[in-house]
Amino acid sequence: MSRLVLARLFFVLVLLIGGLASPALAQLFETRAKQAYLIDADTGTVLFAKNENDPVPPASLAKLMTMEVVFNAIRSGRLTLDDTFQVSENAWRTGGAMSRTSTMFAELKSSIRLEDLIQGVIVQSANDGCIIIAEGMAGSEDNFARLMTERAREIGLTTSVFGNSNGLPHPDSKVTMKDLVTLARHIQSTYPEFYKYYSQPEFTWNNIRQRNRNPLLGLDIGVDGLKTGFTEESGYAIVSSIKRDGRRLFLAMSGMATERERAEESRKMLEWGIRAFERKTLFAEGETIGEVSVYGGAESAVVKAKGAVDILLPITNPDRLAARITYRWPLRAPIEAGAQVGVLKVYIGDTLSQETPLYAMEAVDKGPLHTQALDALIELAQFWL
């Protein structure tokens, strides 16, 4: 029996048993955080995931999105660091000293350079700074919030919604840990000239010196940003990045009970991510990864990735790795060489750690009538099942 027929018969068996089961292995790390997401920046390997798609109020983590909108405007030439913004009464009352929230103590009706506002927002977590920027760029908080959500979709945040610029309680605001890691990774890689502000230890405005609120910056473990947050509803949260031993990780965590717990849990997870994994090449560049069945095709499609497939594997439990090729049936002939035909999904424990697009190495033409007839029977079996 030919390999093509065997491949098609195997696919029928998969249909009959309801598909390949996902690995069901325990997480390699435990945390008291209710939601968490940790990735390696270079390979994209997901090292840890826990309720990473649960929506939670963003609190001050919304300021990451505010800054992305600002950075993008500067990069495109619509703003400069020397532009000035007026302090409105709304900004002064809602986010200033009277609000009893995080503030840079901007004076009513004064003008402030954008670079100073950026440092106030990033270092001092200034709510008044956010409102001043929002009103200056979009005329109102509501207009700016719409810009934030629109921009979030453009850069790959799939579900997060922003109701205001500063993260103060708002019924429409929600973020996920996965989206926040996507956002942090985007900021660091796209705007390195502005990312430096996230490691700035302190900032003084209106003769008031305030230290950076990120508790990990002073620990000398390689953390160089990004932001903390807190709400009564979802507890203490953090988005952070560490660069050490030639690697960079991004972490988002939420749902911790105290500031101390937030600092301890985030530090432990970042250091575990650095120490407990090593980089391995699963498939070299150009190497055949597998074959996928082509409906009505003369043969199966031999697939590869566009480059090498590297991943971080746990040092102490490398056997926790599982991988499979997935694709949408029926994949119909003809297939052009270089066409994307599937995805390689790699699991570490029960975490989907990496997804790599797969492409046909060679073209696949339509097959003879008898192979097309067999594929038609398979499709009919799939319909009835």
CSV table of C-alpha atoms in Angstrom, one decimal:
chain,number,residue,atom,x,y,z
A,1,MET,CA,0.0,0.0,0.0
A,2,SER,CA,1.4,3.4,-1.0
A,3,ARG,CA,2.4,6.0,1.6
A,4,LEU,CA,-0.2,8.4,0.2
A,5,VAL,CA,-3.0,5.8,0.9
A,6,LEU,CA,-1.6,5.1,4.3
A,7,ALA,CA,-1.6,8.8,5.1
A,8,ARG,CA,-5.2,9.1,4.0
A,9,LEU,CA,-6.3,6.0,6.0
A,10,PHE,CA,-4.5,7.5,9.1
A,11,PHE,CA,-6.5,10.6,8.6
A,12,VAL,CA,-9.7,8.6,8.6
A,13,LEU,CA,-8.7,7.0,11.9
A,14,VAL,CA,-8.1,10.4,13.4
A,15,LEU,CA,-11.6,11.4,12.3
A,16,LEU,CA,-13.1,8.3,13.8
A,17,ILE,CA,-11.5,8.8,17.2
A,18,GLY,CA,-12.4,12.5,17.3
A,19,GLY,CA,-9.0,14.0,16.5
A,20,LEU,CA,-5.6,14.0,18.2
A,21,ALA,CA,-5.7,14.7,21.9
A,22,SER,CA,-3.8,17.6,23.3
A,23,PRO,CA,-1.1,16.8,25.8
A,24,ALA,CA,-2.5,16.9,29.4
A,25,LEU,CA,0.6,17.5,31.5
A,26,ALA,CA,1.0,19.6,34.6
A,27,GLN,CA,2.5,23.0,34.7
A,28,LEU,CA,6.2,23.1,35.4
A,29,PHE,CA,5.9,26.0,37.9
A,30,GLU,CA,3.3,27.1,40.5
A,31,THR,CA,2.3,30.7,41.3
A,32,ARG,CA,-0.2,32.4,43.5
A,33,ALA,CA,-1.1,34.8,40.7
A,34,LYS,CA,-4.5,34.2,39.3
A,35,GLN,CA,-3.4,35.1,35.8
A,36,ALA,CA,0.1,34.9,34.4
A,37,TYR,CA,1.9,34.7,31.0
A,38,LEU,CA,5.6,34.4,30.4
A,39,ILE,CA,7.4,34.2,27.0
A,40,ASP,CA,10.9,34.2,25.6
A,41,ALA,CA,11.3,37.2,23.3
A,42,ASP,CA,13.6,35.7,20.7
A,43,THR,CA,11.9,32.4,20.0
A,44,GLY,CA,8.4,33.3,21.1
A,45,THR,CA,8.3,30.2,23.4
A,46,VAL,CA,5.6,30.4,25.9
A,47,LEU,CA,7.2,29.3,29.2
A,48,PHE,CA,4.2,29.6,31.4
A,49,ALA,CA,0.5,30.3,30.9
A,50,LYS,CA,-2.3,30.5,33.5
A,51,ASN,CA,-5.7,32.0,32.7
A,52,GLU,CA,-3.8,34.3,30.3
A,53,ASN,CA,-7.0,35.1,28.3
A,54,ASP,CA,-9.1,36.1,31.3
A,55,PRO,CA,-10.2,39.7,31.1
A,56,VAL,CA,-9.3,41.9,34.1
A,57,PRO,CA,-9.4,45.6,34.8
A,58,PRO,CA,-6.2,47.1,33.6
A,59,ALA,CA,-5.6,49.7,36.4
A,60,SER,CA,-2.3,51.5,35.7
A,61,LEU,CA,-1.3,48.9,33.1
A,62,ALA,CA,-3.5,50.8,30.7
A,63,LYS,CA,-0.7,53.4,30.7
A,64,LEU,CA,1.4,51.1,28.6
A,65,MET,CA,-1.1,51.5,25.8
A,66,THR,CA,-1.3,55.2,26.3
A,67,MET,CA,2.5,55.4,25.9
A,68,GLU,CA,2.4,53.2,22.8
A,69,VAL,CA,0.0,55.7,21.2
A,70,VAL,CA,2.3,58.6,22.1
A,71,PHE,CA,5.4,56.8,20.9
A,72,ASN,CA,3.8,55.9,17.6
A,73,ALA,CA,2.7,59.6,17.1
A,74,ILE,CA,6.3,60.7,17.7
A,75,ARG,CA,7.7,58.1,15.4
A,76,SER,CA,5.3,59.1,12.6
A,77,GLY,CA,6.2,62.8,13.1
A,78,ARG,CA,2.9,64.0,14.4
A,79,LEU,CA,4.4,64.9,17.8
A,80,THR,CA,7.9,65.8,19.1
A,81,LEU,CA,9.3,65.5,22.6
A,82,ASP,CA,9.4,69.3,22.8
A,83,ASP,CA,5.6,69.8,22.1
A,84,THR,CA,3.8,71.3,25.1
A,85,PHE,CA,0.4,70.4,26.5
A,86,GLN,CA,-1.9,72.5,28.7
A,87,VAL,CA,-3.1,71.3,32.1
A,88,SER,CA,-6.9,71.5,32.1
A,89,GLU,CA,-9.0,71.7,35.2
A,90,ASN,CA,-10.3,68.2,34.4
A,91,ALA,CA,-6.8,66.8,34.4
A,92,TRP,CA,-5.9,68.7,37.6
A,93,ARG,CA,-9.0,67.5,39.5
A,94,THR,CA,-9.3,64.0,38.2
A,95,GLY,CA,-5.7,63.0,38.2
A,96,GLY,CA,-3.9,65.6,40.2
A,97,ALA,CA,-3.2,66.0,43.9
A,98,MET,CA,-6.9,66.4,44.7
A,99,SER,CA,-7.7,62.9,43.3
A,100,ARG,CA,-5.5,61.1,45.9
A,101,THR,CA,-4.2,58.9,43.1
A,102,SER,CA,-0.8,58.6,41.4
A,103,THR,CA,0.1,62.0,40.2
A,104,MET,CA,3.0,64.1,39.0
A,105,PHE,CA,1.5,67.2,40.6
A,106,ALA,CA,1.0,69.2,37.4
A,107,GLU,CA,-0.1,72.7,38.1
A,108,LEU,CA,-3.5,74.0,36.8
A,109,LYS,CA,-3.3,75.9,33.5
A,110,SER,CA,0.5,75.3,33.2
A,111,SER,CA,2.2,74.0,30.0
A,112,ILE,CA,4.3,70.9,30.2
A,113,ARG,CA,6.7,69.4,27.6
A,114,LEU,CA,5.7,66.0,26.2
A,115,GLU,CA,9.0,64.4,27.3
A,116,ASP,CA,8.3,65.5,30.9
A,117,LEU,CA,4.8,64.1,30.7
A,118,ILE,CA,6.1,60.8,29.4
A,119,GLN,CA,8.5,60.5,32.3
A,120,GLY,CA,5.7,61.5,34.7
A,121,VAL,CA,3.4,58.7,33.3
A,122,ILE,CA,6.1,56.0,33.1
A,123,VAL,CA,8.1,56.7,36.3
A,124,GLN,CA,5.5,58.3,38.6
A,125,SER,CA,2.5,56.5,37.1
A,126,ALA,CA,0.9,60.0,36.8
A,127,ASN,CA,-2.9,59.9,36.2
A,128,ASP,CA,-2.9,63.7,35.5
A,129,GLY,CA,-0.1,63.2,33.0
A,130,CYS,CA,-2.2,60.7,31.1
A,131,ILE,CA,-5.3,63.0,31.0
A,132,ILE,CA,-3.2,65.9,29.8
A,133,ILE,CA,-1.8,63.9,27.0
A,134,ALA,CA,-5.2,62.4,26.1
A,135,GLU,CA,-6.9,65.8,25.9
A,136,GLY,CA,-4.0,67.3,24.0
A,137,MET,CA,-3.9,64.6,21.4
A,138,ALA,CA,-7.6,63.8,20.9
A,139,GLY,CA,-9.6,66.6,22.6
A,140,SER,CA,-11.1,64.3,25.3
A,141,GLU,CA,-10.5,61.1,27.3
A,142,ASP,CA,-13.2,59.3,25.3
A,143,ASN,CA,-11.7,60.1,22.0
A,144,PHE,CA,-8.3,59.1,23.1
A,145,ALA,CA,-9.6,55.8,24.6
A,146,ARG,CA,-11.0,54.9,21.2
A,147,LEU,CA,-7.6,55.6,19.6
A,148,MET,CA,-6.1,53.3,22.2
A,149,THR,CA,-8.4,50.4,21.4
A,150,GLU,CA,-8.0,50.9,17.6
A,151,ARG,CA,-4.3,51.0,17.9
A,152,ALA,CA,-4.3,47.9,20.2
A,153,ARG,CA,-6.0,45.9,17.4
A,154,GLU,CA,-3.4,47.2,14.9
A,155,ILE,CA,-0.5,45.8,16.9
A,156,GLY,CA,-2.0,42.5,17.8
A,157,LEU,CA,-4.0,42.9,21.0
A,158,THR,CA,-7.0,40.7,20.3
A,159,THR,CA,-9.4,41.4,23.1
A,160,SER,CA,-8.3,44.3,25.3
A,161,VAL,CA,-10.5,47.4,25.4
A,162,PHE,CA,-9.5,50.8,27.0
A,163,GLY,CA,-12.1,53.2,28.5
A,164,ASN,CA,-9.6,55.8,29.4
A,165,SER,CA,-5.9,56.7,29.3
A,166,ASN,CA,-4.9,56.1,32.9
A,167,GLY,CA,-6.7,52.9,34.0
A,168,LEU,CA,-8.9,54.5,36.6
A,169,PRO,CA,-12.0,52.4,37.1
A,170,HIS,CA,-14.1,52.3,33.9
A,171,PRO,CA,-16.8,49.8,32.9
A,172,ASP,CA,-15.5,49.3,29.4
A,173,SER,CA,-11.8,48.7,30.3
A,174,LYS,CA,-10.4,45.2,30.2
A,175,VAL,CA,-7.1,43.6,29.4
A,176,THR,CA,-5.6,40.1,29.3
A,177,MET,CA,-2.1,38.9,30.4
A,178,LYS,CA,-1.5,37.6,26.9
A,179,ASP,CA,-2.4,41.0,25.3
A,180,LEU,CA,-0.2,42.8,27.8
A,181,VAL,CA,2.8,40.7,27.0
A,182,THR,CA,2.2,41.4,23.3
A,183,LEU,CA,2.1,45.1,24.1
A,184,ALA,CA,5.2,45.1,26.2
A,185,ARG,CA,7.1,43.1,23.6
A,186,HIS,CA,6.0,45.5,20.9
A,187,ILE,CA,7.0,48.6,22.9
A,188,GLN,CA,10.5,47.2,23.7
A,189,SER,CA,11.3,46.1,20.2
A,190,THR,CA,9.7,49.0,18.3
A,191,TYR,CA,10.7,51.9,20.4
A,192,PRO,CA,14.0,51.2,22.0
A,193,GLU,CA,14.8,54.9,22.2
A,194,PHE,CA,11.7,55.4,24.5
A,195,TYR,CA,11.9,52.0,26.3
A,196,LYS,CA,14.8,53.4,28.3
A,197,TYR,CA,12.3,55.5,30.4
A,198,TYR,CA,10.9,52.4,32.0
A,199,SER,CA,14.2,51.8,33.8
A,200,GLN,CA,14.5,55.4,34.9
A,201,PRO,CA,14.9,55.1,38.7
A,202,GLU,CA,13.2,58.4,39.6
A,203,PHE,CA,11.7,61.7,38.3
A,204,THR,CA,11.2,65.1,39.8
A,205,TRP,CA,8.4,67.4,38.8
A,206,ASN,CA,7.0,70.5,40.6
A,207,ASN,CA,9.9,70.0,43.1
A,208,ILE,CA,8.6,66.6,44.2
A,209,ARG,CA,10.8,63.6,43.6
A,210,GLN,CA,9.2,60.2,43.1
A,211,ARG,CA,10.8,56.9,42.6
A,212,ASN,CA,9.9,54.4,39.9
A,213,ARG,CA,7.1,52.1,41.2
A,214,ASN,CA,8.5,48.9,39.7
A,215,PRO,CA,9.8,46.9,42.7
A,216,LEU,CA,12.0,44.7,40.5
A,217,LEU,CA,14.2,47.5,39.1
A,218,GLY,CA,16.5,47.7,42.2
A,219,LEU,CA,17.1,44.0,42.6
A,220,ASP,CA,20.0,43.8,40.1
A,221,ILE,CA,18.5,40.7,38.4
A,222,GLY,CA,18.3,42.2,34.9
A,223,VAL,CA,14.8,43.7,35.0
A,224,ASP,CA,14.5,46.9,33.0
A,225,GLY,CA,10.8,47.7,32.9
A,226,LEU,CA,7.7,48.0,32.6
A,227,LYS,CA,4.7,48.8,34.9
A,228,THR,CA,2.7,47.9,38.0
A,229,GLY,CA,-1.1,48.2,38.7
A,230,PHE,CA,-3.7,47.6,41.4
A,231,THR,CA,-7.5,47.4,41.6
A,232,GLU,CA,-9.8,46.3,44.4
A,233,GLU,CA,-11.4,43.9,41.9
A,234,SER,CA,-8.4,42.1,40.5
A,235,GLY,CA,-5.6,42.7,43.0
A,236,TYR,CA,-2.0,43.6,42.3
A,237,ALA,CA,-0.6,43.2,38.9
A,238,ILE,CA,2.7,43.7,37.0
A,239,VAL,CA,4.1,43.7,33.5
A,240,SER,CA,7.8,43.2,33.5
A,241,SER,CA,10.8,42.3,31.3
A,242,ILE,CA,14.2,40.8,32.2
A,243,LYS,CA,17.3,40.7,30.0
A,244,ARG,CA,20.0,38.4,31.3
A,245,ASP,CA,22.5,35.8,29.9
A,246,GLY,CA,21.7,36.8,26.4
A,247,ARG,CA,18.0,36.3,26.7
A,248,ARG,CA,15.0,38.5,27.2
A,249,LEU,CA,11.7,37.4,28.8
A,250,PHE,CA,8.4,39.2,29.1
A,251,LEU,CA,5.9,38.6,32.0
A,252,ALA,CA,2.4,39.7,32.9
A,253,MET,CA,0.8,38.7,36.2
A,254,SER,CA,-2.4,39.7,38.0
A,255,GLY,CA,-4.5,38.7,40.9
A,256,MET,CA,-2.0,38.9,43.7
A,257,ALA,CA,-3.0,39.8,47.3
A,258,THR,CA,-0.3,42.3,48.3
A,259,GLU,CA,2.5,44.4,46.9
A,260,ARG,CA,5.0,42.1,48.6
A,261,GLU,CA,3.4,39.0,47.0
A,262,ARG,CA,3.5,40.7,43.6
A,263,ALA,CA,7.2,41.5,43.9
A,264,GLU,CA,8.0,37.9,45.2
A,265,GLU,CA,6.0,36.0,42.6
A,266,SER,CA,7.1,38.1,39.6
A,267,ARG,CA,10.8,37.8,40.7
A,268,LYS,CA,10.6,34.1,41.2
A,269,MET,CA,8.9,33.5,37.8
A,270,LEU,CA,11.3,35.6,35.9
A,271,GLU,CA,14.4,34.0,37.5
A,272,TRP,CA,12.9,30.5,36.9
A,273,GLY,CA,12.3,31.4,33.3
A,274,ILE,CA,16.0,32.4,32.9
A,275,ARG,CA,17.4,29.4,34.8
A,276,ALA,CA,15.1,26.5,34.1
A,277,PHE,CA,15.2,26.5,30.2
A,278,GLU,CA,17.8,26.1,27.5
A,279,ARG,CA,17.6,26.8,23.8
A,280,LYS,CA,17.4,23.9,21.4
A,281,THR,CA,16.9,23.6,17.7
A,282,LEU,CA,14.1,21.3,16.8
A,283,PHE,CA,14.4,21.6,13.1
A,284,ALA,CA,17.3,23.2,11.1
A,285,GLU,CA,16.6,25.8,8.4
A,286,GLY,CA,15.3,24.0,5.3
A,287,GLU,CA,14.8,20.7,7.1
A,288,THR,CA,11.7,18.6,6.4
A,289,ILE,CA,9.3,18.7,9.3
A,290,GLY,CA,6.6,16.3,8.0
A,291,GLU,CA,3.9,15.7,5.5
A,292,VAL,CA,0.2,16.7,5.3
A,293,SER,CA,-2.4,15.0,3.2
A,294,VAL,CA,-3.7,17.0,0.2
A,295,TYR,CA,-7.3,16.5,-0.8
A,296,GLY,CA,-7.4,15.3,-4.5
A,297,GLY,CA,-3.6,15.6,-4.7
A,298,ALA,CA,-1.1,13.4,-6.4
A,299,GLU,CA,0.9,13.1,-3.2
A,300,SER,CA,1.2,14.6,0.3
A,301,ALA,CA,2.7,18.0,0.8
A,302,VAL,CA,6.1,17.9,2.3
A,303,VAL,CA,6.3,20.9,4.8
A,304,LYS,CA,9.0,23.0,6.3
A,305,ALA,CA,9.3,26.3,8.3
A,306,LYS,CA,10.8,29.5,6.8
A,307,GLY,CA,13.8,29.3,9.1
A,308,ALA,CA,15.1,27.2,11.9
A,309,VAL,CA,12.6,26.1,14.6
A,310,ASP,CA,14.2,26.9,17.9
A,311,ILE,CA,12.5,26.5,21.3
A,312,LEU,CA,13.4,26.8,25.0
A,313,LEU,CA,13.1,23.4,26.7
A,314,PRO,CA,13.0,22.7,30.5
A,315,ILE,CA,16.5,21.6,31.6
A,316,THR,CA,15.3,19.1,34.2
A,317,ASN,CA,12.2,17.8,32.3
A,318,PRO,CA,13.1,17.8,28.5
A,319,ASP,CA,10.7,14.9,27.9
A,320,ARG,CA,7.7,17.2,28.7
A,321,LEU,CA,7.9,18.3,25.0
A,322,ALA,CA,5.2,17.3,22.6
A,323,ALA,CA,4.6,18.5,19.0
A,324,ARG,CA,2.1,18.0,16.2
A,325,ILE,CA,1.3,19.4,12.8
A,326,THR,CA,-2.2,20.8,12.4
A,327,TYR,CA,-4.0,21.9,9.3
A,328,ARG,CA,-7.5,22.5,8.1
A,329,TRP,CA,-9.0,19.6,6.2
A,330,PRO,CA,-9.6,19.5,3.3
A,331,LEU,CA,-6.4,21.0,2.0
A,332,ARG,CA,-7.3,21.0,-1.7
A,333,ALA,CA,-5.0,20.4,-4.6
A,334,PRO,CA,-3.3,22.0,-6.4
A,335,ILE,CA,-0.9,23.5,-3.9
A,336,GLU,CA,1.8,26.0,-4.9
A,337,ALA,CA,5.4,25.6,-3.7
A,338,GLY,CA,5.8,28.0,-0.7
A,339,ALA,CA,2.2,28.2,0.2
A,340,GLN,CA,1.3,28.0,3.9
A,341,VAL,CA,-0.4,24.7,4.5
A,342,GLY,CA,-0.3,24.2,8.3
A,343,VAL,CA,1.1,25.0,11.7
A,344,LEU,CA,3.6,23.2,13.9
A,345,LYS,CA,2.3,23.3,17.5
A,346,VAL,CA,4.7,22.6,20.3
A,347,TYR,CA,3.6,21.9,23.9
A,348,ILE,CA,5.7,22.0,27.0
A,349,GLY,CA,3.7,20.3,29.7
A,350,ASP,CA,0.1,21.4,29.1
A,351,THR,CA,1.1,24.8,27.7
A,352,LEU,CA,1.0,25.5,24.0
A,353,SER,CA,4.4,27.0,23.8
A,354,GLN,CA,5.0,27.8,20.2
A,355,GLU,CA,3.2,27.9,16.9
A,356,THR,CA,5.2,28.0,13.7
A,357,PRO,CA,3.7,28.3,10.2
A,358,LEU,CA,4.5,25.5,7.8
A,359,TYR,CA,4.9,25.8,4.0
A,360,ALA,CA,4.9,23.4,1.1
A,361,MET,CA,8.4,22.6,0.0
A,362,GLU,CA,7.2,21.7,-3.5
A,363,ALA,CA,4.1,22.1,-5.6
A,364,VAL,CA,1.4,19.4,-5.4
A,365,ASP,CA,-0.7,18.7,-8.5
A,366,LYS,CA,-4.1,17.1,-8.7
A,367,GLY,CA,-4.0,13.3,-8.5
A,368,PRO,CA,-5.7,10.7,-10.7
A,369,LEU,CA,-9.4,10.1,-10.4
A,370,HIS,CA,-9.2,7.1,-8.0
A,371,THR,CA,-7.3,9.2,-5.4
A,372,GLN,CA,-9.8,12.0,-5.8
A,373,ALA,CA,-12.6,9.5,-5.2
A,374,LEU,CA,-10.9,8.2,-2.0
A,375,ASP,CA,-10.6,11.7,-0.7
A,376,ALA,CA,-14.3,12.3,-1.5
A,377,LEU,CA,-15.2,9.3,0.7
A,378,ILE,CA,-13.0,10.7,3.5
A,379,GLU,CA,-14.8,14.1,3.3
A,380,LEU,CA,-18.1,12.3,3.4
A,381,ALA,CA,-17.1,10.4,6.5
A,382,GLN,CA,-16.0,13.7,8.1
A,383,PHE,CA,-19.4,15.2,7.3
A,384,TRP,CA,-21.3,12.4,8.9
A,385,LEU,CA,-19.1,12.4,12.0
